[in-house]
Coordinates of C-alpha atoms in Angstrom, one line a residue:
X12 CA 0.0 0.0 0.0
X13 CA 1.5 3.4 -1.3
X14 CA 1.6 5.6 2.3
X15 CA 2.1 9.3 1.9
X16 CA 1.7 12.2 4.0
X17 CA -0.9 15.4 3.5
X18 CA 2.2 17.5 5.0
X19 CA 4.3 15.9 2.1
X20 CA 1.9 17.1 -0.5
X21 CA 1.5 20.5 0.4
X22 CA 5.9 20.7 0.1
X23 CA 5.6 19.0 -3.2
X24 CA 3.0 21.5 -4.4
X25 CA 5.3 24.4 -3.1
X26 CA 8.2 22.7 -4.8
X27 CA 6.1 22.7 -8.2
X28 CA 5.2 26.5 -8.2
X29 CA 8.4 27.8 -7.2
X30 CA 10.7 25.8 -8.8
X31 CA 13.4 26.0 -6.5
X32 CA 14.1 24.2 -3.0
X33 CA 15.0 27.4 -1.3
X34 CA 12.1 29.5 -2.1
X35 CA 9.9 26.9 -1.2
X36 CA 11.2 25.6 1.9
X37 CA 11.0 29.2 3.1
X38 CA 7.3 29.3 1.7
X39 CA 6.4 26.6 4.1
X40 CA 8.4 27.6 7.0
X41 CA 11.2 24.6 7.1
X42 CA 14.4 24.0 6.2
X43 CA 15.6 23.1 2.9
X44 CA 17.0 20.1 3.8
X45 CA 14.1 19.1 5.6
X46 CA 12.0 19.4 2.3
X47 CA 14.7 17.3 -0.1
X48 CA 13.6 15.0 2.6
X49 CA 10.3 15.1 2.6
X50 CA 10.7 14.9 -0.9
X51 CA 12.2 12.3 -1.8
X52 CA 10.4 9.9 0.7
X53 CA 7.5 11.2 -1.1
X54 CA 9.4 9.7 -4.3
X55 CA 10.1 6.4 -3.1
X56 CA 6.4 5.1 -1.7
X57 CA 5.2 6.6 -5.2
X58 CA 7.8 4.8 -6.8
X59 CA 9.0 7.6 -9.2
X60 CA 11.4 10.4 -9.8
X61 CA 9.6 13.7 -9.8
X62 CA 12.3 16.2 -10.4
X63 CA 15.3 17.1 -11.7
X64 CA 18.1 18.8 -9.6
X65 CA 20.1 21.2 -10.4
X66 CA 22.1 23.8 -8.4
X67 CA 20.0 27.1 -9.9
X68 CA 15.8 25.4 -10.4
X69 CA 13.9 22.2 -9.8
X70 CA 12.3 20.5 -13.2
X71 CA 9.8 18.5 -13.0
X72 CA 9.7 15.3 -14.4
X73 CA 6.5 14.4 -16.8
X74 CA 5.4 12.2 -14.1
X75 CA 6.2 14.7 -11.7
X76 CA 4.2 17.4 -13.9
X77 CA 1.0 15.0 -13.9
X78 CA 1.1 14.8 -10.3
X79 CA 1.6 18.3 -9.8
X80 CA -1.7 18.8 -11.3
X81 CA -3.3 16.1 -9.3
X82 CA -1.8 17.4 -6.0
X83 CA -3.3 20.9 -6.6
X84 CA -7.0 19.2 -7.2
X85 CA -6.3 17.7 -4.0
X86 CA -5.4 20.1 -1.7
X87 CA -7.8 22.4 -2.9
X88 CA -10.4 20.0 -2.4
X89 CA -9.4 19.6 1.3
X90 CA -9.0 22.8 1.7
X91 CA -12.5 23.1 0.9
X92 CA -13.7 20.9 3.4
X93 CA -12.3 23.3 5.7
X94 CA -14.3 26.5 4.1
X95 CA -17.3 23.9 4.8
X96 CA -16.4 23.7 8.3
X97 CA -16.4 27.3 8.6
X98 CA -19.2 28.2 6.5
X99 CA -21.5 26.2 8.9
X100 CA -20.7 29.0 11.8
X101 CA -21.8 32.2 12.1
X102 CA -19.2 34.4 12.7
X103 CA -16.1 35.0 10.4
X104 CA -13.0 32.9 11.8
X105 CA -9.8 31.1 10.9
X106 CA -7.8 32.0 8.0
X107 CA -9.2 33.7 4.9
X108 CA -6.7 34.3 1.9
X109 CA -6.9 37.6 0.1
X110 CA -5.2 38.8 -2.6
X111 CA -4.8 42.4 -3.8
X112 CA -3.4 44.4 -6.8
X113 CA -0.5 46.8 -5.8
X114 CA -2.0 49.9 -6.7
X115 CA -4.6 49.1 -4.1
X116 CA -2.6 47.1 -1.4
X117 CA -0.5 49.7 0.5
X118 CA -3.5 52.6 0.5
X119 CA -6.3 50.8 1.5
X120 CA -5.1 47.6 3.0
X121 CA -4.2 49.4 6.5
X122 CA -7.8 50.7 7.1
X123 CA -9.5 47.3 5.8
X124 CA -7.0 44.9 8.2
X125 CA -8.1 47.7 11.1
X126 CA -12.1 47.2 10.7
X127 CA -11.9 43.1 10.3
X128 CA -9.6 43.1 13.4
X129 CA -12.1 45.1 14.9
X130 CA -15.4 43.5 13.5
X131 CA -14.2 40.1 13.4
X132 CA -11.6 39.4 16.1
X133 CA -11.0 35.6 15.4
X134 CA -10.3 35.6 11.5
X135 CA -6.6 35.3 10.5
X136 CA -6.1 37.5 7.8
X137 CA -3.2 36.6 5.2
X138 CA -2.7 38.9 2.2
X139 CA -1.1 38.3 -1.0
X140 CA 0.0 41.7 -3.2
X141 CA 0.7 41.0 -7.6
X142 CA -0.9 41.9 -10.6
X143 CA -4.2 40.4 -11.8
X144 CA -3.7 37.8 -13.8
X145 CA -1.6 35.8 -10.8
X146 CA -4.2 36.7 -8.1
X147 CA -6.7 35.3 -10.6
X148 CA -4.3 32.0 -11.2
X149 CA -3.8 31.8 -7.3
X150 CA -7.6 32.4 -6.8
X151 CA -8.6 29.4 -9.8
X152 CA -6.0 27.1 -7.7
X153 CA -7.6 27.5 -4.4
X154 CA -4.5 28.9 -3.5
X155 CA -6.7 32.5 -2.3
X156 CA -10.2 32.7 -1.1
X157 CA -10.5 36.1 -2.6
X158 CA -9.0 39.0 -4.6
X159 CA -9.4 42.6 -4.7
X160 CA -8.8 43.8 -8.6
X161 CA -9.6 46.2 -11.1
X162 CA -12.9 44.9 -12.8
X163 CA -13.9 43.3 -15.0
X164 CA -12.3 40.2 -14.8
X165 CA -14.9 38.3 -16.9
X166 CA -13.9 35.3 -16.0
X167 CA -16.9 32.8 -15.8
X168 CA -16.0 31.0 -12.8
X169 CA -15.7 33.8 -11.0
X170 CA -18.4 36.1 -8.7
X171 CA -17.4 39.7 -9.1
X172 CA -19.1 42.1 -6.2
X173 CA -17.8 46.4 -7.1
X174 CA -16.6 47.6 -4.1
X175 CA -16.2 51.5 -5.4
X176 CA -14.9 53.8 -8.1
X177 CA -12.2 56.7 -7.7
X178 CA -10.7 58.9 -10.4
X179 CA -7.3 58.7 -12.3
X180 CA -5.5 62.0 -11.4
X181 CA -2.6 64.0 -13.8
X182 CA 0.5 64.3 -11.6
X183 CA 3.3 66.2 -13.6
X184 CA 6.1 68.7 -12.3
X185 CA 5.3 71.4 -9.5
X186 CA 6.5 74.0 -12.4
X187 CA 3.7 73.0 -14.3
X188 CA 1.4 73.9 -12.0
X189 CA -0.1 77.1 -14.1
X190 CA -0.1 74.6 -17.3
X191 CA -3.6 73.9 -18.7
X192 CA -5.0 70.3 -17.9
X193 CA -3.8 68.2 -20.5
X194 CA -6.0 66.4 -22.8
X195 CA -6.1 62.9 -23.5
X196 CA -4.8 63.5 -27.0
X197 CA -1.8 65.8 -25.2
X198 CA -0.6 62.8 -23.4
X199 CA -0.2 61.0 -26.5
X200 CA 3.0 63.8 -27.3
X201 CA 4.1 63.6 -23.7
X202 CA 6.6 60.9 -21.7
X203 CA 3.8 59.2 -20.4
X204 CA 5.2 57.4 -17.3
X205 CA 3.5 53.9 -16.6
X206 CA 3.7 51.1 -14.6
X207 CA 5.4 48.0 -16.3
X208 CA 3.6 45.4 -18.0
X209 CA 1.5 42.8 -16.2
X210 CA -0.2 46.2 -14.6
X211 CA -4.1 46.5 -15.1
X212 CA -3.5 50.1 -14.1
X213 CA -0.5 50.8 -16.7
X214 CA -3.3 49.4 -19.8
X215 CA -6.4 51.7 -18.0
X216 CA -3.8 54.5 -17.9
X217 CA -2.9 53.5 -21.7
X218 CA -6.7 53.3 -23.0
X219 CA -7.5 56.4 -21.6
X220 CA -4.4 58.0 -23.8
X221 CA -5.8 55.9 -26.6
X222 CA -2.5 54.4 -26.9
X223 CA -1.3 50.7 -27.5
X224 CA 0.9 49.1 -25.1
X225 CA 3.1 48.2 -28.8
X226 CA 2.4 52.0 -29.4
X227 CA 6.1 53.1 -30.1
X228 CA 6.9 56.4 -27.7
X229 CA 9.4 57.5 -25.8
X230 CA 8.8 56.0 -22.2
X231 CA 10.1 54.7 -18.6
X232 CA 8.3 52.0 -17.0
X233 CA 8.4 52.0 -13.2
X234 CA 7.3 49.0 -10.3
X235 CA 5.7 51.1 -8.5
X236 CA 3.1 54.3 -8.3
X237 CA 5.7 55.7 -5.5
X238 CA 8.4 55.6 -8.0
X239 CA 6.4 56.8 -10.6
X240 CA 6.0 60.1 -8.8
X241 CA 9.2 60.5 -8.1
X242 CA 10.3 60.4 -11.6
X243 CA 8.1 63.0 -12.5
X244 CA 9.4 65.3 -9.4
X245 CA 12.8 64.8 -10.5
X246 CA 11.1 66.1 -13.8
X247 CA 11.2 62.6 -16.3
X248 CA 7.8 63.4 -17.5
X249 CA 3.6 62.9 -16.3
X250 CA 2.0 60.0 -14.7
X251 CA -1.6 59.5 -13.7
X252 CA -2.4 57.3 -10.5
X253 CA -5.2 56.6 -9.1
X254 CA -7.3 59.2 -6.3
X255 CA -6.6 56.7 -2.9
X256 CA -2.7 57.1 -3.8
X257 CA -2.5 60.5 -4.2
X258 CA -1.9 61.4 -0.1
X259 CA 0.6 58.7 0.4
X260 CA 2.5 59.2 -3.1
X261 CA 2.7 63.1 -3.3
X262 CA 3.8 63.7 0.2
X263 CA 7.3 64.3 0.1
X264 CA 7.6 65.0 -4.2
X265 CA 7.8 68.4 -5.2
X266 CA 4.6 67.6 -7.9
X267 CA 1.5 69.4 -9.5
X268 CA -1.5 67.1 -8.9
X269 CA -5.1 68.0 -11.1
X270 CA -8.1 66.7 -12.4
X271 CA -8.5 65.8 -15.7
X272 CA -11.7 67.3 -17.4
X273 CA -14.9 65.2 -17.5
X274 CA -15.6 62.5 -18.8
X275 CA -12.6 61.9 -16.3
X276 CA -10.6 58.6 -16.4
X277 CA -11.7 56.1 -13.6
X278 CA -11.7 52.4 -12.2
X279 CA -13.9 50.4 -10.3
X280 CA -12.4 48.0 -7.7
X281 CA -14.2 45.0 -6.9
X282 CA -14.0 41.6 -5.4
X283 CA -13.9 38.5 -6.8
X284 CA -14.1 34.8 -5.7
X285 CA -14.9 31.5 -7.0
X286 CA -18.8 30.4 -7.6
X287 CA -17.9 27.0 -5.5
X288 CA -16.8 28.8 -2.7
X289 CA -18.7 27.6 0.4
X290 CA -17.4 30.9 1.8
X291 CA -19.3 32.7 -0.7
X292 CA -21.7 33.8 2.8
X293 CA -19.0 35.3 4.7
X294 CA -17.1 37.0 1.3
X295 CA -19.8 39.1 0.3
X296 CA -19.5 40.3 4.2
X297 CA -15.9 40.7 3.7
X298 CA -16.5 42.7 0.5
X299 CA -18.9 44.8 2.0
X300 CA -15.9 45.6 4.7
X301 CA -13.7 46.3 2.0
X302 CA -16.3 48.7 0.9
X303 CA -16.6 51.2 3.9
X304 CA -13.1 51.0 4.3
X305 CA -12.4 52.3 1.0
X306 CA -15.8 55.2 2.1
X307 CA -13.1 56.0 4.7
X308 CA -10.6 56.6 2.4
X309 CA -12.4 58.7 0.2
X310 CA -13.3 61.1 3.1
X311 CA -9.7 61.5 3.5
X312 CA -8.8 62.4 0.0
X313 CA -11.9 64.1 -1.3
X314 CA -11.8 67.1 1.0
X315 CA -7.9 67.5 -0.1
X316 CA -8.3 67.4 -3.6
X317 CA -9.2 70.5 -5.6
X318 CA -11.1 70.6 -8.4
X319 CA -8.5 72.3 -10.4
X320 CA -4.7 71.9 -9.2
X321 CA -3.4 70.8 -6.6
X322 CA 0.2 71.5 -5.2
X323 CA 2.2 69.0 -3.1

């Protein structure tokens, strides 16, 4: 009889997505050689090699590739019975997963970790920050309960619940200031300043502009909205970023922030998890969380922002 461990799944699976021994031994919180051990016991009662080492990456074997698939099917499903578990009481507890974008992460993820805390004392929050389309990988794996993105995401399997919408402001150089508001067709002759690609934010930005992301222009892609506004302090050209950023980003740059003329350029954020989820109950109260969090937010920075310019 083949005799394997659940714990010796769940380092396989962690082996599998990072592709390196290090990474994922630090992923589940043990030591490396502790996993190649775990490992390859889990090799010899399945009777099969499931990766290739190497000092840089781990490859998996085509065996170890069909099992990788397997194990994910697995573990979500077990994880699953524990969402059941949970589902069946009435208030919000144990862990819940949630995933956000990073150009909504570090402005509204303070107030919204303050109010569940406060609301809902037992629930173990753990938060995952990347672009969309990996929250949305991690969320179809079971690997998240629920992310907050830029909608739509249209993806069938997939509830989506708008949380709110907030306005894409201009930021450009403090001696700009007395500058008319430029136009959408303006940016298009400017060095527009975007996030890189894998951004939802950097193709809004682009689509507003009416520009391609193949588009050829002169440009410099940035990781972050904070460094984005720095560039165009130190006077590299104009960025937008969205309203909830502007306090944080603009504090300590010398920059021009102003509204763009209406129609303005905007976003909704929502919140998305699977159909199956047998949290779906206690998501939707999560999501409407989310929501007066973000309320609380745009107190902050709709009393500070003019309707023309702003200075910073």
């Amino acid at each position: 009889m083949i005799q394997f461990t659940l714990r010796q799944l769940r380092y396989f699976d962690a082996l599998a997505r990072h592709g390196h021994f290090g990474r994922a031994a630090e992923a589940c919180a043990i030591t490396q050689p502790a996993m190649s051990m775990q490992i390859k016991e889990l090799e010899e009662a399945l009777g099969g090699v499931l990766l290739e080492r190497n000092a840089r990456q781990v490859v998996l074997t085509k065996f170890g590739q069909e099992l990788a698939e397997r194990v994910r099917e697995i573990l979500r499903s077990i994880d699953e019975l524990g969402d059941f578990a949970r589902a069946s009481r009435d208030q919000l507890v144990g862990r819940l997963r949630v995933g956000m974008i990073p150009t909504v992460a570090p402005y509204l993820l303070p107030k919204v970790i303050a109010n569940l805390t406060r609301m809902h004392p037992e629930l173990d929050v753990h938060v995952r920050e990347t672009v969309t389309p990996k929250l949305i990988q991690e969320l179809s794996e079971g690997r998240l309960d629920a992310a907050i993105v830029a909608l739509p995401v249209s993806e069938p399997s997939l509830t989506e619940v708008a949380l709110f919408s907030e306005n894409f402001l201009l930021v450009r150089p403090r001696e700009d200031e007395a500058a008319p508001v430029l136009s959408a067709e303006a940016l298009r002759e400017m060095r527009l300043l975007l996030l890189e690609e894998g951004h939802c934010f950097r193709d809004q930005a682009l689509s507003f502009c009416k520009m391609q992301s193949s588009t050829p222009r002169e440009v410099l892609d940035a990781s972050s909205l904070s460094t984005l506004v720095q560039m165009v302090s130190a006077g590299l050209g104009v960025t937008l970023i969205p309203e909830m950023a502007v306090a944080v980003e603009t504090r300590s740059a010398p920059v021009s922030v102003a509204r763009f003329d209406d129609p303005q350029p905007s976003r909704t954020v929502g919140m998305v998890w699977r159909k199956t989820s047998p949290l779906a109950r206690q998501l939707l109260q999560i999501s409407e969380v989310v929501s007066l969090s973000a309320d609380a937010l745009r107190e902050q920075y709709g009393t500070r922002s003019a309707k023309g310019n702003r200075r910073t």
